[in-house]
Short mmCIF file of N, CA and C in Angstrom, two decimals:
data_model
loop_
_atom_site.label_atom_id
_atom_site.label_comp_id
_atom_site.label_asym_id
_atom_site.label_seq_id
_atom_site.Cartn_x
_atom_site.Cartn_y
_atom_site.Cartn_z
N MET P 1417 289.65 77.42 45.36
CA MET P 1417 288.79 78.69 45.03
C MET P 1417 287.34 78.59 45.09
N LYS P 1418 286.64 79.31 45.63
CA LYS P 1418 285.18 79.22 45.25
C LYS P 1418 284.60 80.66 44.86
N LEU P 1419 283.14 80.83 44.46
CA LEU P 1419 282.71 81.90 44.27
C LEU P 1419 281.31 81.97 45.13
N GLU P 1420 281.15 83.20 45.79
CA GLU P 1420 280.13 83.33 46.26
C GLU P 1420 279.14 84.50 46.29
N TRP P 1421 278.02 84.62 45.64
CA TRP P 1421 277.21 86.15 45.84
C TRP P 1421 276.77 86.70 47.20
N LYS P 1422 277.35 88.00 47.49
CA LYS P 1422 277.30 88.49 48.51
C LYS P 1422 276.43 89.81 48.29
N LYS P 1423 275.56 90.29 49.35
CA LYS P 1423 274.76 91.56 49.07
C LYS P 1423 275.64 92.49 50.63
N TYR P 1424 275.33 93.34 49.54
CA TYR P 1424 275.76 94.90 50.41
C TYR P 1424 274.58 96.14 50.12
N SER P 1425 274.71 96.87 51.17
CA SER P 1425 273.41 97.82 51.19
C SER P 1425 274.10 99.13 51.17
N PHE P 1426 274.12 100.12 50.61
CA PHE P 1426 274.48 101.74 50.75
C PHE P 1426 273.41 102.73 50.47
N GLY P 1427 272.45 102.85 51.83
CA GLY P 1427 271.48 103.57 51.73
C GLY P 1427 270.25 102.82 50.88
N TRP P 1428 269.74 103.89 49.53
CA TRP P 1428 268.72 103.50 48.52
C TRP P 1428 269.47 102.76 47.50
N GLN P 1429 270.73 102.33 47.45
CA GLN P 1429 271.68 101.41 46.73
C GLN P 1429 271.74 100.17 47.19
N LYS P 1430 271.71 99.14 46.48
CA LYS P 1430 272.21 97.61 47.01
C LYS P 1430 272.81 97.26 45.84
N GLU P 1431 273.79 96.59 46.09
CA GLU P 1431 274.76 95.68 45.69
C GLU P 1431 274.91 94.29 45.76
N THR P 1432 274.93 93.56 44.83
CA THR P 1432 275.24 92.20 44.73
C THR P 1432 276.74 91.87 44.33
N ARG P 1433 277.27 91.22 44.65
CA ARG P 1433 278.95 91.00 43.96
C ARG P 1433 279.01 89.54 44.02
N LEU P 1434 279.58 89.25 43.01
CA LEU P 1434 280.15 87.82 43.03
C LEU P 1434 281.83 88.02 43.35
N VAL P 1435 281.86 87.40 44.10
CA VAL P 1435 283.13 87.60 45.00
C VAL P 1435 283.99 86.27 44.74
N LEU P 1436 284.95 86.17 44.19
CA LEU P 1436 286.19 84.95 44.22
C LEU P 1436 287.02 85.01 45.30
N ILE P 1437 286.79 83.86 46.12
CA ILE P 1437 287.26 83.69 47.28
C ILE P 1437 288.64 82.61 47.29
N ASP P 1438 289.71 83.16 47.32
CA ASP P 1438 291.11 81.82 47.12
C ASP P 1438 291.08 81.03 48.27
N ASP P 1439 292.32 80.40 48.22
CA ASP P 1439 292.47 79.13 49.15
C ASP P 1439 292.98 80.05 50.51
N ASP P 1440 293.60 81.04 50.29
CA ASP P 1440 294.11 82.25 51.47
C ASP P 1440 292.79 82.88 52.00
N ASN P 1441 291.47 83.01 51.58
CA ASN P 1441 290.57 83.12 52.02
C ASN P 1441 290.59 84.91 51.50
N VAL P 1442 291.44 85.42 50.50
CA VAL P 1442 291.77 86.49 49.98
C VAL P 1442 290.55 86.57 48.93
N ARG P 1443 289.62 87.92 49.17
CA ARG P 1443 288.35 87.67 48.32
C ARG P 1443 288.52 89.08 47.68
N ARG P 1444 287.73 88.85 46.14
CA ARG P 1444 287.83 89.86 44.99
C ARG P 1444 286.54 89.66 44.34
N ALA P 1445 285.68 90.94 44.37
CA ALA P 1445 284.98 91.38 43.80
C ALA P 1445 285.03 90.76 41.93
N ILE P 1446 284.45 90.31 41.40
CA ILE P 1446 284.66 90.07 40.20
C ILE P 1446 283.67 90.52 38.98
N ALA P 1447 282.27 90.69 39.89
CA ALA P 1447 281.20 91.40 38.98
C ALA P 1447 280.46 91.77 39.90
N ILE P 1448 279.32 92.94 39.90
CA ILE P 1448 278.84 93.70 40.61
C ILE P 1448 277.76 94.06 39.71
N ILE P 1449 276.39 93.73 40.67
CA ILE P 1449 274.95 94.28 40.07
C ILE P 1449 274.31 95.30 41.03
N VAL P 1450 274.04 96.26 40.73
CA VAL P 1450 274.00 97.39 41.45
C VAL P 1450 272.31 97.48 40.92
N GLU P 1451 271.48 97.64 42.16
CA GLU P 1451 269.81 98.10 42.19
C GLU P 1451 269.80 99.10 42.79
N HIS P 1452 269.01 100.05 41.73
CA HIS P 1452 268.93 101.47 41.91
C HIS P 1452 267.39 101.35 42.03
N GLN P 1453 266.81 102.28 43.11
CA GLN P 1453 265.57 102.69 43.45
C GLN P 1453 265.52 103.84 44.53
N LYS P 1454 265.32 105.02 44.56
CA LYS P 1454 265.45 105.96 45.36
C LYS P 1454 264.43 105.81 46.24
N ASP P 1455 263.20 105.91 45.61
CA ASP P 1455 262.34 105.73 46.53
C ASP P 1455 261.02 104.47 45.88
N LYS P 1456 260.08 104.22 46.79
CA LYS P 1456 259.35 102.74 46.38
C LYS P 1456 258.50 103.44 45.27
N SER P 1457 258.26 104.55 45.03
CA SER P 1457 257.38 105.10 43.46
C SER P 1457 258.02 104.80 42.25
N GLU P 1458 259.37 104.65 42.22
CA GLU P 1458 260.39 104.69 41.22
C GLU P 1458 260.77 103.14 41.04
N THR P 1459 260.54 102.58 39.76
CA THR P 1459 260.79 101.12 39.41
C THR P 1459 262.44 101.02 39.66
N LYS P 1460 262.43 99.68 40.36
CA LYS P 1460 263.99 99.50 40.40
C LYS P 1460 264.39 99.12 38.94
N SER P 1461 265.93 99.43 39.10
CA SER P 1461 266.59 99.08 37.66
C SER P 1461 267.80 98.37 38.12
N PHE P 1462 268.57 97.75 37.80
CA PHE P 1462 269.75 96.90 38.00
C PHE P 1462 270.92 97.25 36.60
N TYR P 1463 272.06 97.24 36.99
CA TYR P 1463 273.24 97.42 36.23
C TYR P 1463 274.23 96.46 36.54
N PHE P 1464 274.93 96.03 35.71
CA PHE P 1464 275.69 95.29 35.70
C PHE P 1464 277.63 95.88 35.63
N TYR P 1465 278.35 95.65 36.30
CA TYR P 1465 279.81 95.67 36.09
C TYR P 1465 280.64 94.67 36.23
N CYS P 1466 281.66 94.41 35.86
CA CYS P 1466 282.81 93.42 35.37
C CYS P 1466 283.60 94.18 35.85
N THR P 1467 284.68 93.54 37.03
CA THR P 1467 285.75 93.83 37.46
C THR P 1467 286.92 92.68 37.28
N LEU P 1468 286.60 91.77 36.46
CA LEU P 1468 287.28 90.72 36.07
C LEU P 1468 289.00 90.84 36.06
N HIS P 1469 289.09 91.93 35.15
CA HIS P 1469 290.74 92.31 34.90
C HIS P 1469 291.39 93.16 36.08
N PHE P 1470 292.16 92.84 37.01
CA PHE P 1470 293.00 93.74 37.54
C PHE P 1470 292.07 94.90 38.04
N GLY P 1471 290.83 95.19 38.30
CA GLY P 1471 290.25 96.08 39.00
C GLY P 1471 289.63 97.01 37.99
N ASP P 1472 290.20 96.55 36.35
CA ASP P 1472 289.56 97.22 35.68
C ASP P 1472 287.96 97.35 35.62
N THR P 1473 286.83 98.24 35.78
CA THR P 1473 285.66 98.02 35.33
C THR P 1473 285.25 98.07 34.23
N GLU P 1474 284.41 97.03 33.77
CA GLU P 1474 283.57 97.28 32.15
C GLU P 1474 282.28 97.16 32.70
N GLY P 1475 281.34 97.47 31.93
CA GLY P 1475 280.11 97.33 32.22
C GLY P 1475 279.15 97.24 31.07
N LEU P 1476 277.95 96.42 31.24
CA LEU P 1476 276.78 96.51 30.14
C LEU P 1476 276.09 97.90 30.16
N PHE P 1477 276.16 98.91 29.18
CA PHE P 1477 275.63 100.19 29.48
C PHE P 1477 274.01 100.26 29.32
N ARG P 1478 273.22 99.20 29.83
CA ARG P 1478 271.95 99.63 29.74
C ARG P 1478 271.52 98.58 31.08
N SER P 1479 270.16 99.06 31.26
CA SER P 1479 269.46 98.76 32.41
C SER P 1479 268.75 97.44 32.06
N PHE P 1480 268.87 96.57 33.34
CA PHE P 1480 267.89 95.32 33.22
C PHE P 1480 266.55 95.47 34.54
N GLU P 1481 265.77 94.82 33.63
CA GLU P 1481 264.36 94.79 34.56
C GLU P 1481 264.06 94.40 35.69
N SER P 1482 264.80 92.97 36.07
CA SER P 1482 265.29 92.55 37.01
C SER P 1482 266.58 91.96 37.53
N PHE P 1483 266.77 91.35 38.88
CA PHE P 1483 267.99 90.84 39.16
C PHE P 1483 268.31 90.14 38.48
N GLU P 1484 267.56 88.76 38.16
CA GLU P 1484 267.61 87.51 37.81
C GLU P 1484 268.33 88.04 36.20
N GLU P 1485 267.67 88.54 35.45
CA GLU P 1485 268.00 89.22 34.09
C GLU P 1485 269.52 89.83 34.20
N ALA P 1486 269.87 90.65 34.97
CA ALA P 1486 271.21 91.30 35.30
C ALA P 1486 272.26 90.05 35.42
N LYS P 1487 271.71 89.11 36.28
CA LYS P 1487 272.46 87.79 37.00
C LYS P 1487 272.63 87.21 35.59
N ARG P 1488 271.86 86.66 34.76
CA ARG P 1488 272.05 85.95 33.65
C ARG P 1488 272.99 86.45 32.63
N GLU P 1489 273.04 87.73 32.30
CA GLU P 1489 273.76 88.60 31.68
C GLU P 1489 275.38 88.88 32.16
N ALA P 1490 275.33 88.78 33.40
CA ALA P 1490 276.54 89.04 34.25
C ALA P 1490 277.42 87.62 34.09
N LEU P 1491 276.54 86.49 34.20
CA LEU P 1491 277.40 85.43 34.04
C LEU P 1491 277.56 84.99 32.68
N GLN P 1492 277.10 85.40 31.72
CA GLN P 1492 277.37 85.16 30.42
C GLN P 1492 278.50 86.19 29.86
N PHE P 1493 278.24 86.89 30.48
CA PHE P 1493 279.80 87.88 29.88
C PHE P 1493 281.01 87.50 30.61
N LEU P 1494 280.88 87.19 31.85
CA LEU P 1494 282.19 86.77 32.28
C LEU P 1494 282.57 85.41 31.93
N LYS P 1495 281.66 84.46 31.70
CA LYS P 1495 281.77 83.15 30.85
C LYS P 1495 282.85 83.88 29.45
N LYS P 1496 282.10 84.64 28.69
CA LYS P 1496 282.83 85.04 27.35
C LYS P 1496 284.49 85.39 27.91
N GLU P 1497 284.44 86.53 29.11
CA GLU P 1497 285.63 87.25 29.24
C GLU P 1497 286.66 86.00 29.68
N ALA P 1498 286.36 85.12 30.61
CA ALA P 1498 287.32 83.71 31.22
C ALA P 1498 287.72 83.34 29.93
N ILE P 1499 286.82 82.71 29.15
CA ILE P 1499 287.27 82.30 27.79
C ILE P 1499 288.46 82.91 27.09
N GLU P 1500 288.25 84.22 27.03
CA GLU P 1500 289.34 85.05 26.45
C GLU P 1500 290.71 85.04 26.91
N SER P 1501 290.90 85.21 28.33
CA SER P 1501 291.75 84.97 29.06
C SER P 1501 292.34 84.06 28.95
N MET P 1502 291.64 82.70 29.17
CA MET P 1502 292.41 81.70 29.14
C MET P 1502 292.92 81.36 27.84
N LYS P 1503 292.53 81.58 26.96
CA LYS P 1503 293.23 81.70 25.55
C LYS P 1503 294.62 82.66 25.63
N GLU P 1504 294.56 83.74 25.81
CA GLU P 1504 295.59 84.81 25.99
C GLU P 1504 296.50 84.00 27.10
N LEU P 1505 296.15 83.66 28.01
CA LEU P 1505 297.22 82.96 29.17
C LEU P 1505 297.71 81.81 28.44
N THR P 1506 297.02 80.88 27.47
CA THR P 1506 297.70 79.47 27.13
C THR P 1506 298.74 80.10 26.22
N TYR P 1507 298.18 81.21 25.14
CA TYR P 1507 299.09 81.70 24.44
C TYR P 1507 300.79 81.99 25.09
N ILE P 1508 300.42 82.81 26.13
CA ILE P 1508 301.73 83.50 26.64
C ILE P 1508 302.42 82.18 27.35
N MET P 1509 301.75 81.34 27.83
CA MET P 1509 302.55 80.24 28.67
C MET P 1509 303.58 79.35 27.35
N ASN P 1510 302.51 79.12 26.52
CA ASN P 1510 303.58 78.41 25.31
C ASN P 1510 304.35 79.30 25.01
N PHE P 1511 304.21 80.41 24.49
CA PHE P 1511 305.59 81.27 24.03
C PHE P 1511 306.75 81.30 25.25
N ILE P 1512 306.42 81.14 26.48
CA ILE P 1512 307.28 81.30 27.73
C ILE P 1512 308.11 80.02 27.37
N GLU P 1513 307.44 78.81 27.52
CA GLU P 1513 307.90 77.51 27.15
C GLU P 1513 308.82 77.00 26.18
N LYS P 1514 308.71 77.80 25.10
CA LYS P 1514 309.52 77.74 23.56
C LYS P 1514 310.72 78.60 23.95
N LYS P 1515 310.46 79.48 24.89
CA LYS P 1515 312.06 80.20 25.32
C LYS P 1515 312.99 79.35 25.94
#
């Protein structure tokens, strides 16, 4: 498995996605940073959304002033979520092994 940042553009909206690629080359976005700037006179803003859990979307409901700030927050949020998921999966596996 590997993680890659991929850039996409949809008119005035740009997205940078953190994509998880498995050994069979199946790709799944686990985080999306959206850049908003309708015209050049408008200040850019960045929003982060997490899609780590089976397509559910969670977001930090505030804008960031730079891509780097949004990226840093995204990685911290994903790390926290991954640790929580590992705890849950370990509990489930231990429960199953006891049966």
